[in-house]
Amino acid sequence: PAGMEAARAAALAGHHVTLLEAADALGGQLRLVPPRRSEVAGLVAFYTHQMQAHGVDVKLGTPATAPLVRGMQPDAVVVATGVTPRRDGFQALAPAVPLPGLDEVTPHTGWDVLRGAGLGHVVLLLDEIGHYESVDVAQRLVDDGHRVVQVSRYALIAANLEMRWEMMGAPLAASLFAGDFTFLPRAVIRRLAPGRADVAPAEAPQRAQVVEFDDVVLMSGGVPDRALQDELADTAPVVRVIGDASAPRRLEIALVEARQSVDSLDAGWTRPFARYGWGGSAT
């Protein structure tokens, strides 16, 4: 989404824009959003139309490489490669402690669930996000008939929603509890083993309980995908890294940052482009 908004804003500002998309369709993480959240899921169709309407040269199935980008001789490169989901079992309530036993199980991520991964009946879900994504994953599992045990560092389901909890969080929680769903608030997974986990309140590790499961899903946020950043660093006079590729952030912040990145490019283009003698194109 950050890359598409940057492309749209640059095209609206009059620049020739080429959008390189490694996948076979636009959207990135937006394509994982369930249709019931139409206000977000609908952004894929919106941006697809915007790319066409404003003449953005979209190249699907085209991973960016330094030789490819350098050969295009762009005046500016905007890197919006997003994140990859963490699989290391990070828990904010025990940040310095590796999750014991993680190497004894096969962890899945929320992205795996939303992409339709086949999981066993009982799913242990670690939620370090507390936002729409964790609700979407839990609801998908419940709707598919799974028994879900959600371990969260938060006291409330979707505690990080921007609106008041009773307006948004409570209805979402009610929908989850209508299925086979258990919520363990302010809790930490102390140890994993095949088919079982020791889970305890954060403030009372001695009160651990055993939770049996068939599969475990880890939702500990994402790691910025920076593989291309160093590779593309010298492909243009100006290179910007935006969105989750810079650091994980909310969708609305990423979109605002994308627009601001184009404004900053415009403000800083005159001197470096006069030196290089290039025109005004962006990738």
Tab-separated table of C-alpha atoms in Angstrom:
chain	number	residue	atom	x	y	z
A	1	PRO	CA	0.000	0.000	0.000
A	2	ALA	CA	2.795	2.494	0.746
A	3	GLY	CA	4.375	1.818	-2.629
A	4	MET	CA	1.085	2.239	-4.476
A	5	GLU	CA	0.300	5.509	-2.677
A	6	ALA	CA	3.786	6.831	-3.450
A	7	ALA	CA	3.313	5.878	-7.108
A	8	ARG	CA	-0.100	7.570	-7.220
A	9	ALA	CA	1.171	10.744	-5.539
A	10	ALA	CA	4.209	10.970	-7.821
A	11	ALA	CA	2.068	10.475	-10.912
A	12	LEU	CA	-0.361	13.164	-9.729
A	13	ALA	CA	2.636	15.482	-9.275
A	14	GLY	CA	3.493	15.019	-12.948
A	15	HIS	CA	6.338	12.516	-12.763
A	16	HIS	CA	6.752	9.463	-14.963
A	17	VAL	CA	6.388	6.533	-12.581
A	18	THR	CA	7.283	2.865	-12.989
A	19	LEU	CA	6.005	0.480	-10.331
A	20	LEU	CA	7.912	-2.811	-10.031
A	21	GLU	CA	5.822	-5.497	-8.306
A	22	ALA	CA	7.422	-8.864	-7.588
A	23	ALA	CA	4.054	-10.605	-7.184
A	24	ASP	CA	1.570	-11.261	-9.960
A	25	ALA	CA	-0.957	-8.783	-8.523
A	26	LEU	CA	-0.900	-5.452	-6.712
A	27	GLY	CA	-1.834	-5.100	-3.070
A	28	GLY	CA	0.785	-6.696	-0.831
A	29	GLN	CA	-0.598	-7.257	2.663
A	30	LEU	CA	-3.917	-5.710	1.628
A	31	ARG	CA	-4.693	-8.914	-0.260
A	32	LEU	CA	-4.794	-10.764	3.085
A	33	VAL	CA	-7.547	-8.549	4.511
A	34	PRO	CA	-10.894	-10.395	4.652
A	35	PRO	CA	-13.703	-9.026	2.465
A	36	ARG	CA	-15.831	-8.174	5.519
A	37	ARG	CA	-13.406	-5.313	6.192
A	38	SER	CA	-14.350	-3.731	2.905
A	39	GLU	CA	-13.061	-0.273	3.851
A	40	VAL	CA	-9.521	-1.714	3.754
A	41	ALA	CA	-9.896	-4.649	1.360
A	42	GLY	CA	-11.409	-2.247	-1.195
A	43	LEU	CA	-8.144	-0.311	-1.381
A	44	VAL	CA	-6.727	-2.959	-3.741
A	45	ALA	CA	-9.324	-2.153	-6.401
A	46	PHE	CA	-8.973	1.582	-5.712
A	47	TYR	CA	-5.221	1.636	-6.194
A	48	THR	CA	-5.349	-0.677	-9.194
A	49	HIS	CA	-7.697	1.821	-10.848
A	50	GLN	CA	-5.515	4.762	-9.779
A	51	MET	CA	-2.439	3.219	-11.390
A	52	GLN	CA	-4.339	2.949	-14.684
A	53	ALA	CA	-6.008	6.344	-14.425
A	54	HIS	CA	-2.767	8.231	-13.834
A	55	GLY	CA	-0.543	6.380	-16.271
A	56	VAL	CA	1.687	4.515	-13.842
A	57	ASP	CA	3.714	1.906	-15.739
A	58	VAL	CA	2.980	-1.192	-13.625
A	59	LYS	CA	5.228	-4.199	-14.170
A	60	LEU	CA	3.825	-7.251	-12.385
A	61	GLY	CA	5.940	-10.303	-11.665
A	62	THR	CA	9.056	-8.136	-11.865
A	63	PRO	CA	11.328	-8.262	-8.810
A	64	ALA	CA	13.506	-5.185	-8.512
A	65	THR	CA	17.231	-5.755	-8.927
A	66	ALA	CA	20.039	-3.243	-8.974
A	67	PRO	CA	20.947	-3.893	-12.651
A	68	LEU	CA	17.300	-3.569	-13.716
A	69	VAL	CA	16.702	-0.353	-11.781
A	70	ARG	CA	20.051	1.173	-12.712
A	71	GLY	CA	19.331	0.466	-16.374
A	72	MET	CA	16.130	2.516	-16.127
A	73	GLN	CA	18.207	5.558	-15.046
A	74	PRO	CA	15.636	6.837	-12.545
A	75	ASP	CA	15.997	10.173	-10.801
A	76	ALA	CA	14.582	8.702	-7.616
A	77	VAL	CA	13.852	5.266	-6.205
A	78	VAL	CA	11.230	4.625	-3.521
A	79	VAL	CA	11.679	1.278	-1.759
A	80	ALA	CA	8.438	-0.118	-0.305
A	81	THR	CA	9.168	-3.810	0.169
A	82	GLY	CA	7.165	-4.259	3.382
A	83	VAL	CA	7.856	-6.842	6.067
A	84	THR	CA	8.063	-10.571	6.561
A	85	PRO	CA	6.239	-12.028	9.596
A	86	ARG	CA	8.346	-13.035	12.575
A	87	ARG	CA	8.610	-16.722	13.431
A	88	ASP	CA	10.926	-16.399	16.431
A	89	GLY	CA	8.213	-16.380	19.096
A	90	PHE	CA	9.047	-12.880	20.360
A	91	GLN	CA	7.001	-11.837	23.397
A	92	ALA	CA	7.110	-8.255	24.668
A	93	LEU	CA	6.481	-9.395	28.254
A	94	ALA	CA	9.630	-11.552	28.044
A	95	PRO	CA	11.680	-9.731	25.382
A	96	ALA	CA	15.120	-11.042	26.298
A	97	VAL	CA	14.099	-14.677	26.666
A	98	PRO	CA	14.042	-16.936	23.572
A	99	LEU	CA	10.911	-19.074	23.574
A	100	PRO	CA	12.024	-22.487	24.889
A	101	GLY	CA	10.960	-25.404	22.742
A	102	LEU	CA	10.232	-23.363	19.626
A	103	ASP	CA	12.562	-25.594	17.643
A	104	GLU	CA	10.457	-28.614	18.666
A	105	VAL	CA	7.295	-27.427	16.860
A	106	THR	CA	6.419	-26.122	13.401
A	107	PRO	CA	5.228	-22.533	13.893
A	108	HIS	CA	2.835	-20.825	11.512
A	109	THR	CA	2.118	-17.117	11.138
A	110	GLY	CA	-1.051	-15.115	10.793
A	111	TRP	CA	-0.254	-14.688	7.100
A	112	ASP	CA	-0.250	-18.464	6.732
A	113	VAL	CA	-3.734	-18.629	8.261
A	114	LEU	CA	-5.133	-15.871	6.054
A	115	ARG	CA	-3.657	-17.613	3.008
A	116	GLY	CA	-5.570	-20.765	3.885
A	117	ALA	CA	-2.959	-22.974	5.541
A	118	GLY	CA	-4.346	-26.325	6.665
A	119	LEU	CA	-4.108	-26.548	10.466
A	120	GLY	CA	-5.212	-29.013	13.112
A	121	HIS	CA	-8.370	-28.622	15.150
A	122	VAL	CA	-6.916	-26.897	18.243
A	123	VAL	CA	-4.802	-23.840	17.492
A	124	LEU	CA	-2.667	-21.969	20.019
A	125	LEU	CA	-2.493	-18.340	18.869
A	126	LEU	CA	0.141	-15.992	20.263
A	127	ASP	CA	-1.019	-12.387	19.853
A	128	GLU	CA	1.583	-9.639	20.239
A	129	ILE	CA	-0.270	-7.248	17.911
A	130	GLY	CA	-3.616	-6.485	19.541
A	131	HIS	CA	-5.073	-4.964	16.389
A	132	TYR	CA	-7.283	-5.876	13.440
A	133	GLU	CA	-4.829	-8.404	12.050
A	134	SER	CA	-4.940	-10.574	15.173
A	135	VAL	CA	-8.746	-10.412	15.191
A	136	ASP	CA	-8.884	-11.318	11.491
A	137	VAL	CA	-6.688	-14.368	12.064
A	138	ALA	CA	-8.598	-15.553	15.137
A	139	GLN	CA	-11.957	-15.038	13.404
A	140	ARG	CA	-10.786	-16.931	10.321
A	141	LEU	CA	-9.807	-19.871	12.508
A	142	VAL	CA	-13.080	-19.798	14.461
A	143	ASP	CA	-15.127	-19.532	11.263
A	144	ASP	CA	-13.263	-22.535	9.857
A	145	GLY	CA	-14.303	-24.614	12.870
A	146	HIS	CA	-11.090	-24.554	14.888
A	147	ARG	CA	-10.866	-24.362	18.646
A	148	VAL	CA	-8.710	-21.316	19.329
A	149	VAL	CA	-6.754	-20.506	22.491
A	150	GLN	CA	-5.369	-16.988	22.209
A	151	VAL	CA	-2.488	-15.972	24.464
A	152	SER	CA	-2.048	-12.213	24.554
A	153	ARG	CA	0.093	-9.681	26.351
A	154	TYR	CA	-2.937	-7.397	26.359
A	155	ALA	CA	-5.821	-7.367	28.811
A	156	LEU	CA	-8.366	-6.911	26.011
A	157	ILE	CA	-8.911	-8.412	22.580
A	158	ALA	CA	-7.775	-5.902	19.946
A	159	ALA	CA	-6.645	-3.524	22.671
A	160	ASN	CA	-4.698	-1.359	20.200
A	161	LEU	CA	-7.650	-0.331	18.052
A	162	GLU	CA	-7.754	3.418	17.565
A	163	MET	CA	-11.462	3.740	18.441
A	164	ARG	CA	-12.924	3.188	21.896
A	165	TRP	CA	-12.974	-0.484	22.826
A	166	GLU	CA	-16.704	-0.582	23.450
A	167	MET	CA	-17.318	0.757	19.934
A	168	MET	CA	-15.053	-1.596	17.961
A	169	GLY	CA	-13.250	-4.047	20.204
A	170	ALA	CA	-16.271	-5.326	22.109
A	171	PRO	CA	-18.293	-6.334	19.007
A	172	LEU	CA	-15.245	-8.053	17.543
A	173	ALA	CA	-14.667	-9.932	20.799
A	174	ALA	CA	-18.325	-10.948	20.958
A	175	SER	CA	-18.065	-12.466	17.483
A	176	LEU	CA	-15.026	-14.511	18.526
A	177	PHE	CA	-16.630	-15.754	21.735
A	178	ALA	CA	-19.629	-16.934	19.713
A	179	GLY	CA	-17.306	-19.685	18.476
A	180	ASP	CA	-14.933	-22.082	20.230
A	181	PHE	CA	-12.604	-19.390	21.516
A	182	THR	CA	-10.615	-18.919	24.723
A	183	PHE	CA	-8.738	-15.758	25.610
A	184	LEU	CA	-5.831	-15.750	28.071
A	185	PRO	CA	-5.024	-12.073	28.815
A	186	ARG	CA	-1.733	-10.703	30.132
A	187	ALA	CA	-0.154	-14.107	29.614
A	188	VAL	CA	3.162	-15.508	28.426
A	189	ILE	CA	4.043	-18.806	26.771
A	190	ARG	CA	6.778	-20.141	29.044
A	191	ARG	CA	7.633	-23.227	27.031
A	192	LEU	CA	6.544	-25.084	23.933
A	193	ALA	CA	6.678	-28.816	23.312
A	194	PRO	CA	5.043	-30.948	20.627
A	195	GLY	CA	1.319	-30.684	21.283
A	196	ARG	CA	1.515	-28.685	24.502
A	197	ALA	CA	2.510	-25.319	25.930
A	198	ASP	CA	3.070	-23.961	29.425
A	199	VAL	CA	1.178	-20.669	29.688
A	200	ALA	CA	1.212	-18.409	32.733
A	201	PRO	CA	0.074	-14.925	33.777
A	202	ALA	CA	2.861	-12.440	33.161
A	203	GLU	CA	2.930	-11.470	36.828
A	204	ALA	CA	2.657	-15.044	38.155
A	205	PRO	CA	4.929	-17.459	36.270
A	206	GLN	CA	4.477	-20.031	39.029
A	207	ARG	CA	0.794	-20.379	38.057
A	208	ALA	CA	1.439	-21.940	34.674
A	209	GLN	CA	-1.223	-24.072	33.028
A	210	VAL	CA	-0.808	-26.639	30.283
A	211	VAL	CA	-2.518	-25.832	26.982
A	212	GLU	CA	-2.722	-28.666	24.487
A	213	PHE	CA	-2.757	-27.827	20.787
A	214	ASP	CA	-2.455	-29.296	17.327
A	215	ASP	CA	-0.778	-26.256	15.753
A	216	VAL	CA	0.698	-22.993	16.968
A	217	VAL	CA	0.349	-19.622	15.205
A	218	LEU	CA	2.740	-16.814	16.099
A	219	MET	CA	1.696	-13.209	15.632
A	220	SER	CA	4.689	-11.213	16.826
A	221	GLY	CA	4.700	-8.520	14.168
A	222	GLY	CA	7.031	-8.303	11.206
A	223	VAL	CA	10.654	-7.725	10.293
A	224	PRO	CA	11.362	-5.056	7.648
A	225	ASP	CA	12.334	-6.624	4.324
A	226	ARG	CA	15.583	-4.739	3.786
A	227	ALA	CA	17.236	-7.085	1.316
A	228	LEU	CA	16.869	-4.537	-1.495
A	229	GLN	CA	17.766	-1.411	0.433
A	230	ASP	CA	21.544	-1.753	0.280
A	231	GLU	CA	21.388	-3.239	-3.223
A	232	LEU	CA	19.451	-0.239	-4.575
A	233	ALA	CA	21.277	2.407	-2.557
A	234	ASP	CA	23.378	3.673	-5.503
A	235	THR	CA	20.871	3.188	-8.309
A	236	ALA	CA	19.653	6.807	-8.275
A	237	PRO	CA	20.660	10.188	-6.848
A	238	VAL	CA	17.786	9.918	-4.358
A	239	VAL	CA	16.642	6.704	-2.660
A	240	ARG	CA	13.857	6.630	-0.054
A	241	VAL	CA	12.683	3.720	2.087
A	242	ILE	CA	9.064	3.977	3.210
A	243	GLY	CA	6.294	2.039	4.910
A	244	ASP	CA	6.954	-1.226	6.709
A	245	ALA	CA	10.269	-1.564	4.870
A	246	SER	CA	11.503	1.287	7.071
A	247	ALA	CA	9.826	0.021	10.253
A	248	PRO	CA	6.506	-1.748	10.919
A	249	ARG	CA	3.628	0.718	11.217
A	250	ARG	CA	-0.116	1.114	10.814
A	251	LEU	CA	-1.666	1.333	7.364
A	252	GLU	CA	-2.808	4.946	7.696
A	253	ILE	CA	0.666	6.049	8.801
A	254	ALA	CA	2.276	4.234	5.877
A	255	LEU	CA	-0.060	5.970	3.418
A	256	VAL	CA	0.630	9.419	4.851
A	257	GLU	CA	4.352	8.738	4.813
A	258	ALA	CA	4.146	7.664	1.172
A	259	ARG	CA	2.563	10.973	0.208
A	260	GLN	CA	5.120	12.898	2.263
A	261	SER	CA	7.976	10.984	0.651
A	262	VAL	CA	6.930	12.341	-2.745
A	263	ASP	CA	6.735	15.875	-1.338
A	264	SER	CA	10.258	15.503	0.068
A	265	LEU	CA	11.519	14.116	-3.229
A	266	ASP	CA	10.126	17.110	-5.085
A	267	ALA	CA	11.729	19.480	-2.590
A	268	GLY	CA	15.144	17.811	-2.872
A	269	TRP	CA	15.339	16.961	-6.566
A	270	THR	CA	16.615	20.245	-8.077
A	271	ARG	CA	20.255	20.124	-6.974
A	272	PRO	CA	21.092	16.412	-7.415
A	273	PHE	CA	19.309	16.145	-10.743
A	274	ALA	CA	21.049	19.203	-12.118
A	275	ARG	CA	24.333	17.520	-11.202
A	276	TYR	CA	23.418	14.236	-12.880
A	277	GLY	CA	21.649	15.922	-15.800
A	278	TRP	CA	18.654	13.550	-15.660
A	279	GLY	CA	14.959	14.200	-16.157
A	280	GLY	CA	12.125	13.437	-13.759
A	281	SER	CA	11.333	9.757	-13.490
A	282	ALA	CA	10.752	7.638	-10.416
A	283	THR	CA	10.739	3.921	-9.758
